[in-house]
Amino acid sequence: MYNNNTNLNFPFFRVADAEAQVKNAHDMYDIYVNRHFVGQKVLLTQNESVDDVLDFLEQQGVHNVSAHLDGDHYVIQSKTPKEIEHITNVLNTYLNNN
């Protein structure tokens, strides 16, 4: 006899939903200063945001920069070469320690 119990499918949906939540919590972004690739920022928790990178720069005294998200590329823009070098150094430290 054929068993038409539809409740058997529900555990699969719960597993798929849990995997989707974990995957979203581990998004990864390529960080650029102007057009120069600096590193990758992995978001480990749902509370983290790629904008945390810009917040960190501001805490380090870096101002007068802008940032925008282009797909999985987070592009930080600065106008002076001296600032670009300083921002790149600060971000290298930040990305390697987080």
PDB file of N, CA and C in Angstrom:
ATOM      1  N   MET A   1       0.846  -1.183   0.000  1.00  0.00           N
ATOM      2  CA  MET A   1       0.000   0.000   0.000  1.00  0.00           C
ATOM      3  C   MET A   1       0.885   1.237   0.000  1.00  0.00           C
ATOM      4  N   TYR A   2       0.492   2.249  -0.690  1.00  0.00           N
ATOM      5  CA  TYR A   2       1.265   3.487  -0.838  1.00  0.00           C
ATOM      6  C   TYR A   2       0.966   4.443   0.319  1.00  0.00           C
ATOM      7  N   ASN A   3       2.005   4.940   0.948  1.00  0.00           N
ATOM      8  CA  ASN A   3       1.855   5.866   2.075  1.00  0.00           C
ATOM      9  C   ASN A   3       2.027   7.284   1.558  1.00  0.00           C
ATOM     10  N   ASN A   4       1.029   8.086   1.677  1.00  0.00           N
ATOM     11  CA  ASN A   4       1.065   9.459   1.179  1.00  0.00           C
ATOM     12  C   ASN A   4       1.201  10.433   2.351  1.00  0.00           C
ATOM     13  N   ASN A   5       2.182  10.218   3.203  1.00  0.00           N
ATOM     14  CA  ASN A   5       2.397  11.066   4.373  1.00  0.00           C
ATOM     15  C   ASN A   5       3.264  12.253   3.970  1.00  0.00           C
ATOM     16  N   THR A   6       2.683  13.441   3.911  1.00  0.00           N
ATOM     17  CA  THR A   6       3.419  14.638   3.471  1.00  0.00           C
ATOM     18  C   THR A   6       4.304  15.207   4.564  1.00  0.00           C
ATOM     19  N   ASN A   7       4.167  14.769   5.802  1.00  0.00           N
ATOM     20  CA  ASN A   7       4.980  15.279   6.894  1.00  0.00           C
ATOM     21  C   ASN A   7       6.434  14.838   6.809  1.00  0.00           C
ATOM     22  N   LEU A   8       6.738  13.867   5.980  1.00  0.00           N
ATOM     23  CA  LEU A   8       8.107  13.388   5.854  1.00  0.00           C
ATOM     24  C   LEU A   8       9.031  14.424   5.209  1.00  0.00           C
ATOM     25  N   ASN A   9       8.503  15.361   4.481  1.00  0.00           N
ATOM     26  CA  ASN A   9       9.316  16.350   3.774  1.00  0.00           C
ATOM     27  C   ASN A   9       9.739  17.519   4.661  1.00  0.00           C
ATOM     28  N   PHE A  10       9.057  17.764   5.734  1.00  0.00           N
ATOM     29  CA  PHE A  10       9.344  18.934   6.545  1.00  0.00           C
ATOM     30  C   PHE A  10      10.757  19.000   7.116  1.00  0.00           C
ATOM     31  N   PRO A  11      11.359  17.911   7.578  1.00  0.00           N
ATOM     32  CA  PRO A  11      12.737  18.007   8.080  1.00  0.00           C
ATOM     33  C   PRO A  11      13.714  18.499   7.021  1.00  0.00           C
ATOM     34  N   PHE A  12      13.481  18.164   5.772  1.00  0.00           N
ATOM     35  CA  PHE A  12      14.373  18.611   4.708  1.00  0.00           C
ATOM     36  C   PHE A  12      14.305  20.128   4.535  1.00  0.00           C
ATOM     37  N   PHE A  13      13.120  20.693   4.684  1.00  0.00           N
ATOM     38  CA  PHE A  13      12.977  22.132   4.554  1.00  0.00           C
ATOM     39  C   PHE A  13      13.683  22.854   5.700  1.00  0.00           C
ATOM     40  N   ARG A  14      13.615  22.297   6.903  1.00  0.00           N
ATOM     41  CA  ARG A  14      14.282  22.917   8.040  1.00  0.00           C
ATOM     42  C   ARG A  14      15.793  22.906   7.861  1.00  0.00           C
ATOM     43  N   VAL A  15      16.336  21.810   7.345  1.00  0.00           N
ATOM     44  CA  VAL A  15      17.775  21.717   7.103  1.00  0.00           C
ATOM     45  C   VAL A  15      18.192  22.721   6.038  1.00  0.00           C
ATOM     46  N   ALA A  16      17.438  22.817   4.961  1.00  0.00           N
ATOM     47  CA  ALA A  16      17.764  23.758   3.887  1.00  0.00           C
ATOM     48  C   ALA A  16      17.717  25.191   4.406  1.00  0.00           C
ATOM     49  N   ASP A  17      16.716  25.511   5.245  1.00  0.00           N
ATOM     50  CA  ASP A  17      16.605  26.852   5.801  1.00  0.00           C
ATOM     51  C   ASP A  17      17.788  27.164   6.709  1.00  0.00           C
ATOM     52  N   ALA A  18      18.199  26.219   7.532  1.00  0.00           N
ATOM     53  CA  ALA A  18      19.344  26.426   8.434  1.00  0.00           C
ATOM     54  C   ALA A  18      20.614  26.623   7.631  1.00  0.00           C
ATOM     55  N   GLU A  19      20.803  25.863   6.553  1.00  0.00           N
ATOM     56  CA  GLU A  19      21.989  26.033   5.713  1.00  0.00           C
ATOM     57  C   GLU A  19      22.004  27.399   5.047  1.00  0.00           C
ATOM     58  N   ALA A  20      20.846  27.886   4.631  1.00  0.00           N
ATOM     59  CA  ALA A  20      20.764  29.205   3.999  1.00  0.00           C
ATOM     60  C   ALA A  20      21.148  30.294   4.988  1.00  0.00           C
ATOM     61  N   GLN A  21      20.722  30.163   6.257  1.00  0.00           N
ATOM     62  CA  GLN A  21      21.065  31.161   7.264  1.00  0.00           C
ATOM     63  C   GLN A  21      22.559  31.166   7.543  1.00  0.00           C
ATOM     64  N   VAL A  22      23.179  30.006   7.611  1.00  0.00           N
ATOM     65  CA  VAL A  22      24.615  29.919   7.858  1.00  0.00           C
ATOM     66  C   VAL A  22      25.379  30.493   6.682  1.00  0.00           C
ATOM     67  N   LYS A  23      24.963  30.178   5.472  1.00  0.00           N
ATOM     68  CA  LYS A  23      25.650  30.678   4.288  1.00  0.00           C
ATOM     69  C   LYS A  23      25.583  32.201   4.238  1.00  0.00           C
ATOM     70  N   ASN A  24      24.431  32.779   4.554  1.00  0.00           N
ATOM     71  CA  ASN A  24      24.308  34.234   4.540  1.00  0.00           C
ATOM     72  C   ASN A  24      25.198  34.885   5.589  1.00  0.00           C
ATOM     73  N   ALA A  25      25.418  34.208   6.693  1.00  0.00           N
ATOM     74  CA  ALA A  25      26.250  34.773   7.753  1.00  0.00           C
ATOM     75  C   ALA A  25      27.723  34.768   7.376  1.00  0.00           C
ATOM     76  N   HIS A  26      28.092  34.011   6.359  1.00  0.00           N
ATOM     77  CA  HIS A  26      29.487  33.926   5.961  1.00  0.00           C
ATOM     78  C   HIS A  26      29.713  34.527   4.571  1.00  0.00           C
ATOM     79  N   ASP A  27      29.069  35.621   4.306  1.00  0.00           N
ATOM     80  CA  ASP A  27      29.309  36.312   3.051  1.00  0.00           C
ATOM     81  C   ASP A  27      30.734  36.820   3.024  1.00  0.00           C
ATOM     82  N   MET A  28      31.292  36.919   1.834  1.00  0.00           N
ATOM     83  CA  MET A  28      32.663  37.386   1.688  1.00  0.00           C
ATOM     84  C   MET A  28      32.694  38.495   0.640  1.00  0.00           C
ATOM     85  N   TYR A  29      33.459  39.535   0.945  1.00  0.00           N
ATOM     86  CA  TYR A  29      33.570  40.677   0.046  1.00  0.00           C
ATOM     87  C   TYR A  29      35.033  40.951  -0.271  1.00  0.00           C
ATOM     88  N   ASP A  30      35.290  41.275  -1.531  1.00  0.00           N
ATOM     89  CA  ASP A  30      36.625  41.711  -1.942  1.00  0.00           C
ATOM     90  C   ASP A  30      36.724  43.199  -1.654  1.00  0.00           C
ATOM     91  N   ILE A  31      37.765  43.596  -0.937  1.00  0.00           N
ATOM     92  CA  ILE A  31      37.944  44.996  -0.547  1.00  0.00           C
ATOM     93  C   ILE A  31      38.968  45.641  -1.472  1.00  0.00           C
ATOM     94  N   TYR A  32      38.611  46.777  -2.019  1.00  0.00           N
ATOM     95  CA  TYR A  32      39.481  47.538  -2.914  1.00  0.00           C
ATOM     96  C   TYR A  32      39.666  48.948  -2.377  1.00  0.00           C
ATOM     97  N   VAL A  33      40.850  49.490  -2.570  1.00  0.00           N
ATOM     98  CA  VAL A  33      41.079  50.920  -2.359  1.00  0.00           C
ATOM     99  C   VAL A  33      41.338  51.466  -3.745  1.00  0.00           C
ATOM    100  N   ASN A  34      40.430  52.323  -4.178  1.00  0.00           N
ATOM    101  CA  ASN A  34      40.360  52.755  -5.565  1.00  0.00           C
ATOM    102  C   ASN A  34      40.301  51.490  -6.425  1.00  0.00           C
ATOM    103  N   ARG A  35      41.244  51.192  -7.247  1.00  0.00           N
ATOM    104  CA  ARG A  35      41.172  49.986  -8.088  1.00  0.00           C
ATOM    105  C   ARG A  35      42.121  48.892  -7.621  1.00  0.00           C
ATOM    106  N   HIS A  36      42.750  49.096  -6.464  1.00  0.00           N
ATOM    107  CA  HIS A  36      43.751  48.160  -5.958  1.00  0.00           C
ATOM    108  C   HIS A  36      43.104  47.187  -4.961  1.00  0.00           C
ATOM    109  N   PHE A  37      43.205  45.874  -5.265  1.00  0.00           N
ATOM    110  CA  PHE A  37      42.668  44.850  -4.370  1.00  0.00           C
ATOM    111  C   PHE A  37      43.521  44.790  -3.108  1.00  0.00           C
ATOM    112  N   VAL A  38      42.858  44.840  -1.945  1.00  0.00           N
ATOM    113  CA  VAL A  38      43.561  44.814  -0.666  1.00  0.00           C
ATOM    114  C   VAL A  38      43.410  43.467   0.025  1.00  0.00           C
ATOM    115  N   GLY A  39      42.224  42.902   0.017  1.00  0.00           N
ATOM    116  CA  GLY A  39      41.989  41.631   0.685  1.00  0.00           C
ATOM    117  C   GLY A  39      40.523  41.298   0.712  1.00  0.00           C
ATOM    118  N   GLN A  40      40.177  40.304   1.508  1.00  0.00           N
ATOM    119  CA  GLN A  40      38.795  39.865   1.614  1.00  0.00           C
ATOM    120  C   GLN A  40      38.290  40.010   3.038  1.00  0.00           C
ATOM    121  N   LYS A  41      37.055  40.433   3.147  1.00  0.00           N
ATOM    122  CA  LYS A  41      36.375  40.553   4.433  1.00  0.00           C
ATOM    123  C   LYS A  41      35.291  39.486   4.489  1.00  0.00           C
ATOM    124  N   VAL A  42      35.415  38.585   5.463  1.00  0.00           N
ATOM    125  CA  VAL A  42      34.417  37.540   5.668  1.00  0.00           C
ATOM    126  C   VAL A  42      33.529  37.966   6.823  1.00  0.00           C
ATOM    127  N   LEU A  43      32.241  37.952   6.592  1.00  0.00           N
ATOM    128  CA  LEU A  43      31.292  38.282   7.651  1.00  0.00           C
ATOM    129  C   LEU A  43      30.967  36.994   8.394  1.00  0.00           C
ATOM    130  N   LEU A  44      31.411  36.909   9.635  1.00  0.00           N
ATOM    131  CA  LEU A  44      31.284  35.678  10.401  1.00  0.00           C
ATOM    132  C   LEU A  44      29.960  35.554  11.143  1.00  0.00           C
ATOM    133  N   THR A  45      29.334  36.683  11.432  1.00  0.00           N
ATOM    134  CA  THR A  45      28.058  36.647  12.145  1.00  0.00           C
ATOM    135  C   THR A  45      27.039  37.484  11.392  1.00  0.00           C
ATOM    136  N   GLN A  46      25.797  37.290  11.731  1.00  0.00           N
ATOM    137  CA  GLN A  46      24.733  38.060  11.086  1.00  0.00           C
ATOM    138  C   GLN A  46      24.762  39.526  11.505  1.00  0.00           C
ATOM    139  N   ASN A  47      25.422  39.841  12.598  1.00  0.00           N
ATOM    140  CA  ASN A  47      25.502  41.220  13.071  1.00  0.00           C
ATOM    141  C   ASN A  47      26.557  42.024  12.331  1.00  0.00           C
ATOM    142  N   GLU A  48      27.485  41.359  11.653  1.00  0.00           N
ATOM    143  CA  GLU A  48      28.532  42.057  10.927  1.00  0.00           C
ATOM    144  C   GLU A  48      28.005  42.568   9.599  1.00  0.00           C
ATOM    145  N   SER A  49      28.638  43.643   9.148  1.00  0.00           N
ATOM    146  CA  SER A  49      28.288  44.251   7.867  1.00  0.00           C
ATOM    147  C   SER A  49      29.576  44.651   7.165  1.00  0.00           C
ATOM    148  N   VAL A  50      29.536  44.688   5.859  1.00  0.00           N
ATOM    149  CA  VAL A  50      30.722  45.115   5.119  1.00  0.00           C
ATOM    150  C   VAL A  50      31.039  46.579   5.437  1.00  0.00           C
ATOM    151  N   ASP A  51      30.053  47.348   5.870  1.00  0.00           N
ATOM    152  CA  ASP A  51      30.286  48.744   6.249  1.00  0.00           C
ATOM    153  C   ASP A  51      31.136  48.867   7.511  1.00  0.00           C
ATOM    154  N   ASP A  52      31.328  47.767   8.235  1.00  0.00           N
ATOM    155  CA  ASP A  52      32.219  47.780   9.399  1.00  0.00           C
ATOM    156  C   ASP A  52      33.639  48.169   8.997  1.00  0.00           C
ATOM    157  N   VAL A  53      34.008  47.883   7.757  1.00  0.00           N
ATOM    158  CA  VAL A  53      35.340  48.244   7.258  1.00  0.00           C
ATOM    159  C   VAL A  53      35.507  49.760   7.283  1.00  0.00           C
ATOM    160  N   LEU A  54      34.528  50.482   6.788  1.00  0.00           N
ATOM    161  CA  LEU A  54      34.592  51.940   6.773  1.00  0.00           C
ATOM    162  C   LEU A  54      34.551  52.498   8.188  1.00  0.00           C
ATOM    163  N   ASP A  55      33.758  51.888   9.058  1.00  0.00           N
ATOM    164  CA  ASP A  55      33.716  52.308  10.464  1.00  0.00           C
ATOM    165  C   ASP A  55      35.088  52.150  11.110  1.00  0.00           C
ATOM    166  N   PHE A  56      35.772  51.048  10.811  1.00  0.00           N
ATOM    167  CA  PHE A  56      37.107  50.823  11.354  1.00  0.00           C
ATOM    168  C   PHE A  56      38.076  51.901  10.860  1.00  0.00           C
ATOM    169  N   LEU A  57      38.004  52.226   9.581  1.00  0.00           N
ATOM    170  CA  LEU A  57      38.882  53.275   9.044  1.00  0.00           C
ATOM    171  C   LEU A  57      38.660  54.599   9.764  1.00  0.00           C
ATOM    172  N   GLU A  58      37.417  54.931  10.019  1.00  0.00           N
ATOM    173  CA  GLU A  58      37.120  56.181  10.722  1.00  0.00           C
ATOM    174  C   GLU A  58      37.672  56.159  12.143  1.00  0.00           C
ATOM    175  N   GLN A  59      37.610  55.015  12.810  1.00  0.00           N
ATOM    176  CA  GLN A  59      38.184  54.879  14.149  1.00  0.00           C
ATOM    177  C   GLN A  59      39.696  55.057  14.124  1.00  0.00           C
ATOM    178  N   GLN A  60      40.319  54.754  12.993  1.00  0.00           N
ATOM    179  CA  GLN A  60      41.764  54.893  12.848  1.00  0.00           C
ATOM    180  C   GLN A  60      42.165  56.280  12.347  1.00  0.00           C
ATOM    181  N   GLY A  61      41.205  57.191  12.282  1.00  0.00           N
ATOM    182  CA  GLY A  61      41.505  58.562  11.886  1.00  0.00           C
ATOM    183  C   GLY A  61      41.464  58.803  10.390  1.00  0.00           C
ATOM    184  N   VAL A  62      40.949  57.862   9.643  1.00  0.00           N
ATOM    185  CA  VAL A  62      40.838  58.030   8.189  1.00  0.00           C
ATOM    186  C   VAL A  62      39.471  58.619   7.886  1.00  0.00           C
ATOM    187  N   HIS A  63      39.484  59.807   7.321  1.00  0.00           N
ATOM    188  CA  HIS A  63      38.244  60.504   6.957  1.00  0.00           C
ATOM    189  C   HIS A  63      38.355  60.907   5.492  1.00  0.00           C
ATOM    190  N   ASN A  64      37.343  61.534   4.992  1.00  0.00           N
ATOM    191  CA  ASN A  64      37.327  62.021   3.607  1.00  0.00           C
ATOM    192  C   ASN A  64      37.479  60.882   2.609  1.00  0.00           C
ATOM    193  N   VAL A  65      36.879  59.754   2.892  1.00  0.00           N
ATOM    194  CA  VAL A  65      36.819  58.647   1.941  1.00  0.00           C
ATOM    195  C   VAL A  65      35.357  58.303   1.724  1.00  0.00           C
ATOM    196  N   SER A  66      35.103  57.684   0.615  1.00  0.00           N
ATOM    197  CA  SER A  66      33.756  57.189   0.341  1.00  0.00           C
ATOM    198  C   SER A  66      33.864  55.713   0.001  1.00  0.00           C
ATOM    199  N   ALA A  67      32.750  55.027   0.104  1.00  0.00           N
ATOM    200  CA  ALA A  67      32.740  53.597  -0.199  1.00  0.00           C
ATOM    201  C   ALA A  67      31.412  53.232  -0.835  1.00  0.00           C
ATOM    202  N   HIS A  68      31.474  52.242  -1.708  1.00  0.00           N
ATOM    203  CA  HIS A  68      30.251  51.714  -2.295  1.00  0.00           C
ATOM    204  C   HIS A  68      30.422  50.228  -2.568  1.00  0.00           C
ATOM    205  N   LEU A  69      29.310  49.554  -2.607  1.00  0.00           N
ATOM    206  CA  LEU A  69      29.285  48.117  -2.848  1.00  0.00           C
ATOM    207  C   LEU A  69      28.913  47.884  -4.302  1.00  0.00           C
ATOM    208  N   ASP A  70      29.747  47.092  -4.983  1.00  0.00           N
ATOM    209  CA  ASP A  70      29.497  46.734  -6.379  1.00  0.00           C
ATOM    210  C   ASP A  70      29.514  45.212  -6.469  1.00  0.00           C
ATOM    211  N   GLY A  71      28.353  44.601  -6.275  1.00  0.00           N
ATOM    212  CA  GLY A  71      28.277  43.140  -6.205  1.00  0.00           C
ATOM    213  C   GLY A  71      28.942  42.667  -4.933  1.00  0.00           C
ATOM    214  N   ASP A  72      30.027  41.880  -5.075  1.00  0.00           N
ATOM    215  CA  ASP A  72      30.771  41.441  -3.894  1.00  0.00           C
ATOM    216  C   ASP A  72      32.072  42.216  -3.741  1.00  0.00           C
ATOM    217  N   HIS A  73      32.171  43.353  -4.429  1.00  0.00           N
ATOM    218  CA  HIS A  73      33.340  44.229  -4.308  1.00  0.00           C
ATOM    219  C   HIS A  73      32.955  45.450  -3.493  1.00  0.00           C
ATOM    220  N   TYR A  74      33.704  45.689  -2.432  1.00  0.00           N
ATOM    221  CA  TYR A  74      33.505  46.884  -1.604  1.00  0.00           C
ATOM    222  C   TYR A  74      34.651  47.826  -1.940  1.00  0.00           C
ATOM    223  N   VAL A  75      34.311  48.927  -2.599  1.00  0.00           N
ATOM    224  CA  VAL A  75      35.314  49.838  -3.131  1.00  0.00           C
ATOM    225  C   VAL A  75      35.372  51.090  -2.267  1.00  0.00           C
ATOM    226  N   ILE A  76      36.547  51.324  -1.675  1.00  0.00           N
ATOM    227  CA  ILE A  76      36.797  52.515  -0.868  1.00  0.00           C
ATOM    228  C   ILE A  76      37.598  53.465  -1.735  1.00  0.00           C
ATOM    229  N   GLN A  77      37.145  54.701  -1.827  1.00  0.00           N
ATOM    230  CA  GLN A  77      37.801  55.651  -2.708  1.00  0.00           C
ATOM    231  C   GLN A  77      38.393  56.814  -1.934  1.00  0.00           C
ATOM    232  N   SER A  78      39.617  57.135  -2.298  1.00  0.00           N
ATOM    233  CA  SER A  78      40.335  58.271  -1.743  1.00  0.00           C
ATOM    234  C   SER A  78      40.991  59.021  -2.889  1.00  0.00           C
ATOM    235  N   LYS A  79      41.260  60.299  -2.682  1.00  0.00           N
ATOM    236  CA  LYS A  79      41.765  61.110  -3.781  1.00  0.00           C
ATOM    237  C   LYS A  79      43.272  61.312  -3.792  1.00  0.00           C
ATOM    238  N   THR A  80      43.925  61.200  -2.656  1.00  0.00           N
ATOM    239  CA  THR A  80      45.357  61.483  -2.641  1.00  0.00           C
ATOM    240  C   THR A  80      46.166  60.200  -2.513  1.00  0.00           C
ATOM    241  N   PRO A  81      47.297  60.123  -3.224  1.00  0.00           N
ATOM    242  CA  PRO A  81      48.134  58.914  -3.153  1.00  0.00           C
ATOM    243  C   PRO A  81      48.623  58.598  -1.739  1.00  0.00           C
ATOM    244  N   LYS A  82      48.910  59.625  -0.948  1.00  0.00           N
ATOM    245  CA  LYS A  82      49.373  59.383   0.416  1.00  0.00           C
ATOM    246  C   LYS A  82      48.276  58.714   1.245  1.00  0.00           C
ATOM    247  N   GLU A  83      47.049  59.162   1.097  1.00  0.00           N
ATOM    248  CA  GLU A  83      45.929  58.551   1.813  1.00  0.00           C
ATOM    249  C   GLU A  83      45.707  57.116   1.345  1.00  0.00           C
ATOM    250  N   ILE A  84      45.843  56.885   0.058  1.00  0.00           N
ATOM    251  CA  ILE A  84      45.639  55.544  -0.485  1.00  0.00           C
ATOM    252  C   ILE A  84      46.614  54.563   0.147  1.00  0.00           C
ATOM    253  N   GLU A  85      47.868  54.952   0.260  1.00  0.00           N
ATOM    254  CA  GLU A  85      48.870  54.080   0.864  1.00  0.00           C
ATOM    255  C   GLU A  85      48.558  53.828   2.335  1.00  0.00           C
ATOM    256  N   HIS A  86      48.179  54.887   3.062  1.00  0.00           N
ATOM    257  CA  HIS A  86      47.853  54.742   4.479  1.00  0.00           C
ATOM    258  C   HIS A  86      46.620  53.854   4.661  1.00  0.00           C
ATOM    259  N   ILE A  87      45.585  54.068   3.880  1.00  0.00           N
ATOM    260  CA  ILE A  87      44.357  53.274   3.972  1.00  0.00           C
ATOM    261  C   ILE A  87      44.659  51.807   3.672  1.00  0.00           C
ATOM    262  N   THR A  88      45.457  51.562   2.654  1.00  0.00           N
ATOM    263  CA  THR A  88      45.822  50.194   2.285  1.00  0.00           C
ATOM    264  C   THR A  88      46.557  49.504   3.431  1.00  0.00           C
ATOM    265  N   ASN A  89      47.478  50.201   4.071  1.00  0.00           N
ATOM    266  CA  ASN A  89      48.213  49.623   5.205  1.00  0.00           C
ATOM    267  C   ASN A  89      47.285  49.319   6.375  1.00  0.00           C
ATOM    268  N   VAL A  90      46.392  50.242   6.693  1.00  0.00           N
ATOM    269  CA  VAL A  90      45.445  50.038   7.792  1.00  0.00           C
ATOM    270  C   VAL A  90      44.535  48.852   7.484  1.00  0.00           C
ATOM    271  N   LEU A  91      44.050  48.779   6.246  1.00  0.00           N
ATOM    272  CA  LEU A  91      43.155  47.681   5.873  1.00  0.00           C
ATOM    273  C   LEU A  91      43.862  46.329   5.859  1.00  0.00           C
ATOM    274  N   ASN A  92      45.126  46.309   5.447  1.00  0.00           N
ATOM    275  CA  ASN A  92      45.866  45.055   5.483  1.00  0.00           C
ATOM    276  C   ASN A  92      45.917  44.505   6.903  1.00  0.00           C
ATOM    277  N   THR A  93      46.188  45.373   7.867  1.00  0.00           N
ATOM    278  CA  THR A  93      46.225  44.962   9.266  1.00  0.00           C
ATOM    279  C   THR A  93      44.844  44.487   9.719  1.00  0.00           C
ATOM    280  N   TYR A  94      43.826  45.254   9.406  1.00  0.00           N
ATOM    281  CA  TYR A  94      42.457  44.931   9.813  1.00  0.00           C
ATOM    282  C   TYR A  94      42.004  43.602   9.215  1.00  0.00           C
ATOM    283  N   LEU A  95      42.197  43.404   7.924  1.00  0.00           N
ATOM    284  CA  LEU A  95      41.722  42.192   7.258  1.00  0.00           C
ATOM    285  C   LEU A  95      42.499  40.950   7.676  1.00  0.00           C
ATOM    286  N   ASN A  96      43.766  41.110   8.015  1.00  0.00           N
ATOM    287  CA  ASN A  96      44.563  39.963   8.439  1.00  0.00           C
ATOM    288  C   ASN A  96      44.304  39.571   9.882  1.00  0.00           C
ATOM    289  N   ASN A  97      43.745  40.473  10.677  1.00  0.00           N
ATOM    290  CA  ASN A  97      43.491  40.195  12.089  1.00  0.00           C
ATOM    291  C   ASN A  97      42.025  39.896  12.391  1.00  0.00           C
ATOM    292  N   ASN A  98      41.160  40.060  11.440  1.00  0.00           N
ATOM    293  CA  ASN A  98      39.716  39.803  11.658  1.00  0.00           C
ATOM    294  C   ASN A  98      39.261  38.639  10.832  1.00  0.00           C
TER     295      ASN A  98
END
